[in-house]
C-alpha cells in the first residue's frame, strides 16, 4: 500500500542517516543525527590544528547530545570519521595501518568537543600514544554551544622519555590557530626520524654491517642440523653480520 511504501522509505532514510557515525546513536533525535552527519562536511584545516567553524560545530553537537563528539581528520583537514562517545569517554574506530617508515605519525588528528571541562582525558592520551596520532585536540564546550578552552596533546620525539607527550592549553580556538600545525608536524616527524637513526647508530658495533637472527628447521639428525647452523654462523661473521640469536626447530616434515 502507499502507506506501507512511505513507512519503508522512512526506515531506509533513518538507517542511512547514521551509517557514517561511529558510536551508539540509538535514541538520538533526527535533528541530532543530521547535525552529526554535517560534521563530515567540515574541515579542520591543513595548517591549523582546528578551524573556528569545526570547533563551533563540534561544541554545538556535544552540548546538544550531552556527550563527547569527535572527528578524525587527515593531514589536509578532511573529516574521515565522526565519533559519538559517552559524556566522559570516546571510543575510536579502527584507523587502519600506520604510515610506512620509522619516525612517522599516523597522519590523523583527533578533534573532540566535550560538554563539560576538566583535566585532559587519560584515555585520549593512551590513544595518542598507542595509535601515534598527529595530535589530540580537546575543546571545552560552553552551555550555550560555544567553544571555550582548547587543549592540544602531541607526542614527544623520544619515546623513551619519562613523559611521552606534551599538552598545550589555549584560551580559545583563535589562540590555538596561531601555531602553524603543519610545520610543527613536519618538525616533529623529522626529529622522530633523527632519534630513530641515533638509536640505530648507538646499537651498531664498529665494522659490522648488520645484525641477524638465524632460524633453522630440520627433520633428521639434530647434530647434522647443528653443524650446518654452525657453518652458517661462521659465514655470517665473515660477512660482517653479528648473530644476536639462533633458533632451531624440529619438524616431522617441512611444510
PDB file of C-alpha atoms in Angstrom:
ATOM      1  CA  UNK A   1       0.000   0.000   0.000  1.00  0.00           C
ATOM      2  CA  UNK A   2       1.013   3.628  -0.305  1.00  0.00           C
ATOM      3  CA  UNK A   3       1.183   3.961   3.478  1.00  0.00           C
ATOM      4  CA  UNK A   4       3.423   0.916   3.768  1.00  0.00           C
ATOM      5  CA  UNK A   5       5.671   2.176   0.972  1.00  0.00           C
ATOM      6  CA  UNK A   6       6.164   5.512   2.712  1.00  0.00           C
ATOM      7  CA  UNK A   7       6.976   3.809   6.003  1.00  0.00           C
ATOM      8  CA  UNK A   8       9.592   1.663   4.278  1.00  0.00           C
ATOM      9  CA  UNK A   9      11.232   4.711   2.728  1.00  0.00           C
ATOM     10  CA  UNK A  10      11.344   6.462   6.078  1.00  0.00           C
ATOM     11  CA  UNK A  11      13.060   3.470   7.644  1.00  0.00           C
ATOM     12  CA  UNK A  12      15.695   3.419   4.885  1.00  0.00           C
ATOM     13  CA  UNK A  13      16.441   7.120   5.292  1.00  0.00           C
ATOM     14  CA  UNK A  14      16.841   6.733   9.056  1.00  0.00           C
ATOM     15  CA  UNK A  15      19.276   3.855   8.561  1.00  0.00           C
ATOM     16  CA  UNK A  16      21.353   5.794   6.033  1.00  0.00           C
ATOM     17  CA  UNK A  17      21.469   8.784   8.332  1.00  0.00           C
ATOM     18  CA  UNK A  18      23.573   7.042  10.965  1.00  0.00           C
ATOM     19  CA  UNK A  19      25.768   4.692   8.963  1.00  0.00           C
ATOM     20  CA  UNK A  20      28.763   7.067   8.876  1.00  0.00           C
ATOM     21  CA  UNK A  21      28.721   7.959  12.587  1.00  0.00           C
ATOM     22  CA  UNK A  22      30.753   5.670  14.851  1.00  0.00           C
ATOM     23  CA  UNK A  23      29.232   5.138  18.290  1.00  0.00           C
ATOM     24  CA  UNK A  24      25.893   4.458  19.942  1.00  0.00           C
ATOM     25  CA  UNK A  25      23.408   6.606  18.056  1.00  0.00           C
ATOM     26  CA  UNK A  26      20.248   4.915  19.302  1.00  0.00           C
ATOM     27  CA  UNK A  27      17.826   7.293  20.965  1.00  0.00           C
ATOM     28  CA  UNK A  28      19.056  10.440  19.255  1.00  0.00           C
ATOM     29  CA  UNK A  29      16.610  12.830  17.620  1.00  0.00           C
ATOM     30  CA  UNK A  30      16.558  13.143  13.838  1.00  0.00           C
ATOM     31  CA  UNK A  31      17.901  16.694  14.150  1.00  0.00           C
ATOM     32  CA  UNK A  32      20.813  15.406  16.219  1.00  0.00           C
ATOM     33  CA  UNK A  33      21.571  12.764  13.591  1.00  0.00           C
ATOM     34  CA  UNK A  34      21.641  15.422  10.902  1.00  0.00           C
ATOM     35  CA  UNK A  35      23.887  17.667  12.950  1.00  0.00           C
ATOM     36  CA  UNK A  36      26.356  14.816  13.420  1.00  0.00           C
ATOM     37  CA  UNK A  37      26.251  13.974   9.723  1.00  0.00           C
ATOM     38  CA  UNK A  38      27.015  17.547   8.736  1.00  0.00           C
ATOM     39  CA  UNK A  39      30.302  17.290  10.604  1.00  0.00           C
ATOM     40  CA  UNK A  40      31.597  15.185   7.704  1.00  0.00           C
ATOM     41  CA  UNK A  41      31.425  18.274   5.501  1.00  0.00           C
ATOM     42  CA  UNK A  42      33.582  20.350   7.851  1.00  0.00           C
ATOM     43  CA  UNK A  43      37.364  20.792   7.734  1.00  0.00           C
ATOM     44  CA  UNK A  44      39.944  21.043  10.483  1.00  0.00           C
ATOM     45  CA  UNK A  45      42.265  22.916   8.158  1.00  0.00           C
ATOM     46  CA  UNK A  46      45.609  21.824   6.797  1.00  0.00           C
ATOM     47  CA  UNK A  47      47.843  24.315   8.603  1.00  0.00           C
ATOM     48  CA  UNK A  48      45.740  24.921  11.702  1.00  0.00           C
ATOM     49  CA  UNK A  49      45.010  22.454  14.467  1.00  0.00           C
ATOM     50  CA  UNK A  50      41.279  23.243  14.143  1.00  0.00           C
ATOM     51  CA  UNK A  51      39.147  25.836  12.378  1.00  0.00           C
ATOM     52  CA  UNK A  52      36.667  28.011  14.317  1.00  0.00           C
ATOM     53  CA  UNK A  53      33.839  26.581  12.203  1.00  0.00           C
ATOM     54  CA  UNK A  54      34.656  22.994  13.140  1.00  0.00           C
ATOM     55  CA  UNK A  55      35.171  23.901  16.798  1.00  0.00           C
ATOM     56  CA  UNK A  56      31.767  25.622  16.895  1.00  0.00           C
ATOM     57  CA  UNK A  57      30.009  22.714  15.146  1.00  0.00           C
ATOM     58  CA  UNK A  58      31.571  20.143  17.496  1.00  0.00           C
ATOM     59  CA  UNK A  59      30.733  22.193  20.586  1.00  0.00           C
ATOM     60  CA  UNK A  60      27.115  22.589  19.491  1.00  0.00           C
ATOM     61  CA  UNK A  61      26.814  18.835  18.928  1.00  0.00           C
ATOM     62  CA  UNK A  62      28.400  17.991  22.279  1.00  0.00           C
ATOM     63  CA  UNK A  63      26.042  20.282  24.192  1.00  0.00           C
ATOM     64  CA  UNK A  64      23.014  19.131  22.187  1.00  0.00           C
ATOM     65  CA  UNK A  65      23.557  15.402  22.838  1.00  0.00           C
ATOM     66  CA  UNK A  66      25.275  15.768  26.220  1.00  0.00           C
ATOM     67  CA  UNK A  67      28.129  13.524  25.113  1.00  0.00           C
ATOM     68  CA  UNK A  68      31.637  13.768  23.737  1.00  0.00           C
ATOM     69  CA  UNK A  69      31.723  14.223  19.965  1.00  0.00           C
ATOM     70  CA  UNK A  70      34.850  13.886  17.857  1.00  0.00           C
ATOM     71  CA  UNK A  71      36.197  13.736  14.335  1.00  0.00           C
ATOM     72  CA  UNK A  72      39.283  12.047  12.915  1.00  0.00           C
ATOM     73  CA  UNK A  73      40.855  14.237  10.228  1.00  0.00           C
ATOM     74  CA  UNK A  74      43.649  13.600   7.749  1.00  0.00           C
ATOM     75  CA  UNK A  75      46.609  15.897   7.096  1.00  0.00           C
ATOM     76  CA  UNK A  76      44.551  18.094   4.761  1.00  0.00           C
ATOM     77  CA  UNK A  77      41.932  18.538   7.466  1.00  0.00           C
ATOM     78  CA  UNK A  78      39.259  16.415   5.776  1.00  0.00           C
ATOM     79  CA  UNK A  79      36.982  14.528   8.153  1.00  0.00           C
ATOM     80  CA  UNK A  80      37.325  10.742   7.790  1.00  0.00           C
ATOM     81  CA  UNK A  81      35.288   9.606  10.800  1.00  0.00           C
ATOM     82  CA  UNK A  82      32.616  11.167  13.001  1.00  0.00           C
ATOM     83  CA  UNK A  83      32.576   9.669  16.506  1.00  0.00           C
ATOM     84  CA  UNK A  84      29.849   9.860  19.124  1.00  0.00           C
ATOM     85  CA  UNK A  85      31.086   8.986  22.604  1.00  0.00           C
ATOM     86  CA  UNK A  86      29.835   8.925  26.155  1.00  0.00           C
ATOM     87  CA  UNK A  87      29.680  12.004  28.424  1.00  0.00           C
ATOM     88  CA  UNK A  88      33.285  11.479  29.582  1.00  0.00           C
ATOM     89  CA  UNK A  89      34.748   8.888  27.194  1.00  0.00           C
ATOM     90  CA  UNK A  90      35.284   8.376  23.477  1.00  0.00           C
ATOM     91  CA  UNK A  91      35.900   5.047  21.717  1.00  0.00           C
ATOM     92  CA  UNK A  92      37.735   5.203  18.400  1.00  0.00           C
ATOM     93  CA  UNK A  93      37.045   3.125  15.290  1.00  0.00           C
ATOM     94  CA  UNK A  94      39.707   1.044  13.569  1.00  0.00           C
ATOM     95  CA  UNK A  95      42.028   3.605  11.978  1.00  0.00           C
ATOM     96  CA  UNK A  96      43.937   1.168   9.768  1.00  0.00           C
ATOM     97  CA  UNK A  97      47.651   0.580   9.404  1.00  0.00           C
ATOM     98  CA  UNK A  98      50.389   3.008  10.359  1.00  0.00           C
ATOM     99  CA  UNK A  99      52.041   5.051   7.633  1.00  0.00           C
ATOM    100  CA  UNK A 100      55.244   3.410   6.428  1.00  0.00           C
ATOM    101  CA  UNK A 101      58.658   4.373   7.683  1.00  0.00           C
ATOM    102  CA  UNK A 102      60.364   4.965  11.037  1.00  0.00           C
ATOM    103  CA  UNK A 103      59.598   8.146  12.897  1.00  0.00           C
ATOM    104  CA  UNK A 104      56.243   8.564  11.197  1.00  0.00           C
ATOM    105  CA  UNK A 105      52.936   9.533  12.752  1.00  0.00           C
ATOM    106  CA  UNK A 106      49.528   8.132  11.821  1.00  0.00           C
ATOM    107  CA  UNK A 107      48.565  11.044   9.590  1.00  0.00           C
ATOM    108  CA  UNK A 108      45.330  11.503  11.561  1.00  0.00           C
ATOM    109  CA  UNK A 109      44.376  14.015  14.242  1.00  0.00           C
ATOM    110  CA  UNK A 110      41.505  13.630  16.662  1.00  0.00           C
ATOM    111  CA  UNK A 111      39.453  16.733  17.461  1.00  0.00           C
ATOM    112  CA  UNK A 112      36.961  16.324  20.307  1.00  0.00           C
ATOM    113  CA  UNK A 113      34.411  18.553  21.996  1.00  0.00           C
ATOM    114  CA  UNK A 114      33.044  17.673  25.436  1.00  0.00           C
ATOM    115  CA  UNK A 115      30.014  19.057  27.274  1.00  0.00           C
ATOM    116  CA  UNK A 116      31.973  19.706  30.476  1.00  0.00           C
ATOM    117  CA  UNK A 117      35.503  20.840  31.201  1.00  0.00           C
ATOM    118  CA  UNK A 118      38.149  19.153  33.289  1.00  0.00           C
ATOM    119  CA  UNK A 119      41.552  17.537  33.009  1.00  0.00           C
ATOM    120  CA  UNK A 120      42.751  16.135  29.705  1.00  0.00           C
ATOM    121  CA  UNK A 121      41.098  12.678  29.346  1.00  0.00           C
ATOM    122  CA  UNK A 122      43.656   9.973  30.143  1.00  0.00           C
ATOM    123  CA  UNK A 123      42.102   7.533  27.653  1.00  0.00           C
ATOM    124  CA  UNK A 124      42.714  10.016  24.827  1.00  0.00           C
ATOM    125  CA  UNK A 125      46.363  10.254  25.886  1.00  0.00           C
ATOM    126  CA  UNK A 126      46.513   6.467  25.608  1.00  0.00           C
ATOM    127  CA  UNK A 127      45.002   6.660  22.114  1.00  0.00           C
ATOM    128  CA  UNK A 128      47.534   9.338  21.142  1.00  0.00           C
ATOM    129  CA  UNK A 129      50.491   7.206  22.188  1.00  0.00           C
ATOM    130  CA  UNK A 130      49.192   3.797  21.103  1.00  0.00           C
ATOM    131  CA  UNK A 131      47.991   4.909  17.663  1.00  0.00           C
ATOM    132  CA  UNK A 132      50.711   7.553  17.115  1.00  0.00           C
ATOM    133  CA  UNK A 133      48.123  10.167  16.184  1.00  0.00           C
ATOM    134  CA  UNK A 134      49.297  13.525  14.855  1.00  0.00           C
ATOM    135  CA  UNK A 135      47.524  15.237  17.749  1.00  0.00           C
ATOM    136  CA  UNK A 136      44.533  15.037  20.047  1.00  0.00           C
ATOM    137  CA  UNK A 137      42.612  18.294  20.411  1.00  0.00           C
ATOM    138  CA  UNK A 138      40.065  18.646  23.232  1.00  0.00           C
ATOM    139  CA  UNK A 139      37.585  21.547  23.158  1.00  0.00           C
ATOM    140  CA  UNK A 140      35.543  22.521  26.217  1.00  0.00           C
ATOM    141  CA  UNK A 141      32.003  23.360  25.117  1.00  0.00           C
ATOM    142  CA  UNK A 142      30.057  26.044  26.993  1.00  0.00           C
ATOM    143  CA  UNK A 143      26.389  25.588  27.853  1.00  0.00           C
ATOM    144  CA  UNK A 144      25.425  27.941  25.012  1.00  0.00           C
ATOM    145  CA  UNK A 145      27.197  25.708  22.478  1.00  0.00           C
ATOM    146  CA  UNK A 146      30.204  27.987  22.010  1.00  0.00           C
ATOM    147  CA  UNK A 147      33.724  26.516  22.137  1.00  0.00           C
ATOM    148  CA  UNK A 148      35.929  27.558  25.045  1.00  0.00           C
ATOM    149  CA  UNK A 149      39.349  26.339  26.157  1.00  0.00           C
ATOM    150  CA  UNK A 150      41.330  24.238  23.687  1.00  0.00           C
ATOM    151  CA  UNK A 151      43.962  21.710  24.782  1.00  0.00           C
ATOM    152  CA  UNK A 152      46.291  20.056  22.287  1.00  0.00           C
ATOM    153  CA  UNK A 153      48.314  16.917  23.053  1.00  0.00           C
ATOM    154  CA  UNK A 154      51.156  15.782  20.808  1.00  0.00           C
ATOM    155  CA  UNK A 155      53.833  13.117  21.069  1.00  0.00           C
ATOM    156  CA  UNK A 156      57.419  13.867  22.036  1.00  0.00           C
ATOM    157  CA  UNK A 157      60.148  12.695  19.626  1.00  0.00           C
ATOM    158  CA  UNK A 158      61.876  10.420  22.161  1.00  0.00           C
ATOM    159  CA  UNK A 159      59.547   7.516  23.110  1.00  0.00           C
ATOM    160  CA  UNK A 160      61.889   6.587  25.964  1.00  0.00           C
ATOM    161  CA  UNK A 161      61.405   9.921  27.751  1.00  0.00           C
ATOM    162  CA  UNK A 162      59.637   9.992  31.123  1.00  0.00           C
ATOM    163  CA  UNK A 163      56.652  11.727  29.552  1.00  0.00           C
ATOM    164  CA  UNK A 164      55.844  10.617  26.027  1.00  0.00           C
ATOM    165  CA  UNK A 165      53.569  13.554  25.276  1.00  0.00           C
ATOM    166  CA  UNK A 166      53.142  17.287  25.767  1.00  0.00           C
ATOM    167  CA  UNK A 167      49.891  19.184  26.363  1.00  0.00           C
ATOM    168  CA  UNK A 168      49.451  22.816  25.375  1.00  0.00           C
ATOM    169  CA  UNK A 169      46.463  24.820  26.610  1.00  0.00           C
ATOM    170  CA  UNK A 170      44.868  27.737  24.767  1.00  0.00           C
ATOM    171  CA  UNK A 171      42.166  30.114  25.946  1.00  0.00           C
ATOM    172  CA  UNK A 172      40.213  29.646  22.714  1.00  0.00           C
ATOM    173  CA  UNK A 173      40.475  28.233  19.216  1.00  0.00           C
ATOM    174  CA  UNK A 174      41.752  31.523  17.763  1.00  0.00           C
ATOM    175  CA  UNK A 175      44.686  31.342  20.164  1.00  0.00           C
ATOM    176  CA  UNK A 176      45.353  27.726  19.139  1.00  0.00           C
ATOM    177  CA  UNK A 177      45.326  28.714  15.465  1.00  0.00           C
ATOM    178  CA  UNK A 178      48.402  30.922  15.909  1.00  0.00           C
ATOM    179  CA  UNK A 179      50.595  27.813  15.740  1.00  0.00           C
ATOM    180  CA  UNK A 180      51.431  26.509  12.252  1.00  0.00           C
ATOM    181  CA  UNK A 181      50.231  22.950  12.828  1.00  0.00           C
ATOM    182  CA  UNK A 182      51.555  21.582   9.518  1.00  0.00           C
ATOM    183  CA  UNK A 183      55.038  22.980  10.125  1.00  0.00           C
ATOM    184  CA  UNK A 184      55.127  21.679  13.698  1.00  0.00           C
ATOM    185  CA  UNK A 185      54.144  18.194  12.467  1.00  0.00           C
ATOM    186  CA  UNK A 186      56.915  18.208   9.869  1.00  0.00           C
ATOM    187  CA  UNK A 187      59.425  19.253  12.518  1.00  0.00           C
ATOM    188  CA  UNK A 188      58.191  16.582  14.945  1.00  0.00           C
ATOM    189  CA  UNK A 189      58.422  13.768  12.387  1.00  0.00           C
ATOM    190  CA  UNK A 190      61.885  14.940  11.328  1.00  0.00           C
ATOM    191  CA  UNK A 191      63.085  14.870  14.954  1.00  0.00           C
ATOM    192  CA  UNK A 192      61.464  11.455  15.489  1.00  0.00           C
ATOM    193  CA  UNK A 193      63.304  10.113  12.429  1.00  0.00           C
ATOM    194  CA  UNK A 194      66.604  11.549  13.699  1.00  0.00           C
ATOM    195  CA  UNK A 195      66.021   9.900  17.061  1.00  0.00           C
ATOM    196  CA  UNK A 196      65.437   6.523  15.373  1.00  0.00           C
ATOM    197  CA  UNK A 197      68.725   6.918  13.500  1.00  0.00           C
ATOM    198  CA  UNK A 198      70.595   7.866  16.678  1.00  0.00           C
ATOM    199  CA  UNK A 199      69.270   4.740  18.429  1.00  0.00           C
ATOM    200  CA  UNK A 200      70.317   2.588  15.472  1.00  0.00           C
ATOM    201  CA  UNK A 201      73.788   4.143  15.362  1.00  0.00           C
ATOM    202  CA  UNK A 202      74.271   3.607  19.100  1.00  0.00           C
ATOM    203  CA  UNK A 203      73.445  -0.098  18.740  1.00  0.00           C
ATOM    204  CA  UNK A 204      75.930  -0.686  15.935  1.00  0.00           C
ATOM    205  CA  UNK A 205      79.273  -2.405  16.534  1.00  0.00           C
ATOM    206  CA  UNK A 206      82.207  -0.798  14.635  1.00  0.00           C
ATOM    207  CA  UNK A 207      82.941  -2.694  11.450  1.00  0.00           C
ATOM    208  CA  UNK A 208      79.735  -4.712  11.333  1.00  0.00           C
ATOM    209  CA  UNK A 209      77.254  -4.243   8.527  1.00  0.00           C
ATOM    210  CA  UNK A 210      74.150  -5.655  10.194  1.00  0.00           C
ATOM    211  CA  UNK A 211      72.746  -7.984  12.829  1.00  0.00           C
ATOM    212  CA  UNK A 212      70.789 -11.177  12.258  1.00  0.00           C
ATOM    213  CA  UNK A 213      68.720 -13.892  13.857  1.00  0.00           C
ATOM    214  CA  UNK A 214      69.474 -17.300  12.340  1.00  0.00           C
ATOM    215  CA  UNK A 215      66.497 -19.618  12.036  1.00  0.00           C
ATOM    216  CA  UNK A 216      66.741 -23.266  11.076  1.00  0.00           C
ATOM    217  CA  UNK A 217      64.342 -26.172  10.724  1.00  0.00           C
ATOM    218  CA  UNK A 218      65.281 -29.823  10.387  1.00  0.00           C
ATOM    219  CA  UNK A 219      63.593 -33.214  10.047  1.00  0.00           C
ATOM    220  CA  UNK A 220      66.550 -35.556  10.505  1.00  0.00           C
ATOM    221  CA  UNK A 221      69.606 -35.749  12.745  1.00  0.00           C
ATOM    222  CA  UNK A 222      69.944 -32.862  15.223  1.00  0.00           C
ATOM    223  CA  UNK A 223      73.772 -32.984  15.249  1.00  0.00           C
ATOM    224  CA  UNK A 224      73.921 -32.641  11.467  1.00  0.00           C
ATOM    225  CA  UNK A 225      71.500 -29.722  11.656  1.00  0.00           C
ATOM    226  CA  UNK A 226      73.635 -28.055  14.347  1.00  0.00           C
ATOM    227  CA  UNK A 227      76.770 -28.478  12.242  1.00  0.00           C
ATOM    228  CA  UNK A 228      75.008 -26.812   9.327  1.00  0.00           C
ATOM    229  CA  UNK A 229      73.909 -23.968  11.597  1.00  0.00           C
ATOM    230  CA  UNK A 230      77.461 -23.538  12.947  1.00  0.00           C
ATOM    231  CA  UNK A 231      78.685 -23.180   9.368  1.00  0.00           C
ATOM    232  CA  UNK A 232      76.010 -20.563   8.698  1.00  0.00           C
ATOM    233  CA  UNK A 233      77.095 -18.629  11.796  1.00  0.00           C
ATOM    234  CA  UNK A 234      80.684 -18.546  10.546  1.00  0.00           C
ATOM    235  CA  UNK A 235      79.521 -17.318   7.141  1.00  0.00           C
ATOM    236  CA  UNK A 236      77.559 -14.553   8.846  1.00  0.00           C
ATOM    237  CA  UNK A 237      80.565 -13.439  10.873  1.00  0.00           C
ATOM    238  CA  UNK A 238      82.762 -13.484   7.772  1.00  0.00           C
ATOM    239  CA  UNK A 239      80.256 -11.234   6.045  1.00  0.00           C
ATOM    240  CA  UNK A 240      80.393  -8.766   8.960  1.00  0.00           C
ATOM    241  CA  UNK A 241      76.973  -9.716  10.348  1.00  0.00           C
ATOM    242  CA  UNK A 242      76.610 -10.069  14.114  1.00  0.00           C
ATOM    243  CA  UNK A 243      74.434 -13.023  15.112  1.00  0.00           C
ATOM    244  CA  UNK A 244      72.213 -11.983  18.033  1.00  0.00           C
ATOM    245  CA  UNK A 245      70.203 -15.214  18.348  1.00  0.00           C
ATOM    246  CA  UNK A 246      69.808 -18.686  16.887  1.00  0.00           C
ATOM    247  CA  UNK A 247      66.504 -20.561  16.739  1.00  0.00           C
ATOM    248  CA  UNK A 248      66.187 -24.180  15.595  1.00  0.00           C
ATOM    249  CA  UNK A 249      63.072 -26.301  15.375  1.00  0.00           C
ATOM    250  CA  UNK A 250      62.475 -29.996  14.646  1.00  0.00           C
ATOM    251  CA  UNK A 251      59.519 -30.835  12.385  1.00  0.00           C
ATOM    252  CA  UNK A 252      58.115 -34.156  11.270  1.00  0.00           C
ATOM    253  CA  UNK A 253      58.124 -32.789   7.732  1.00  0.00           C
ATOM    254  CA  UNK A 254      58.771 -29.437   6.059  1.00  0.00           C
ATOM    255  CA  UNK A 255      55.568 -27.512   5.389  1.00  0.00           C
TER     256      UNK A 255
END
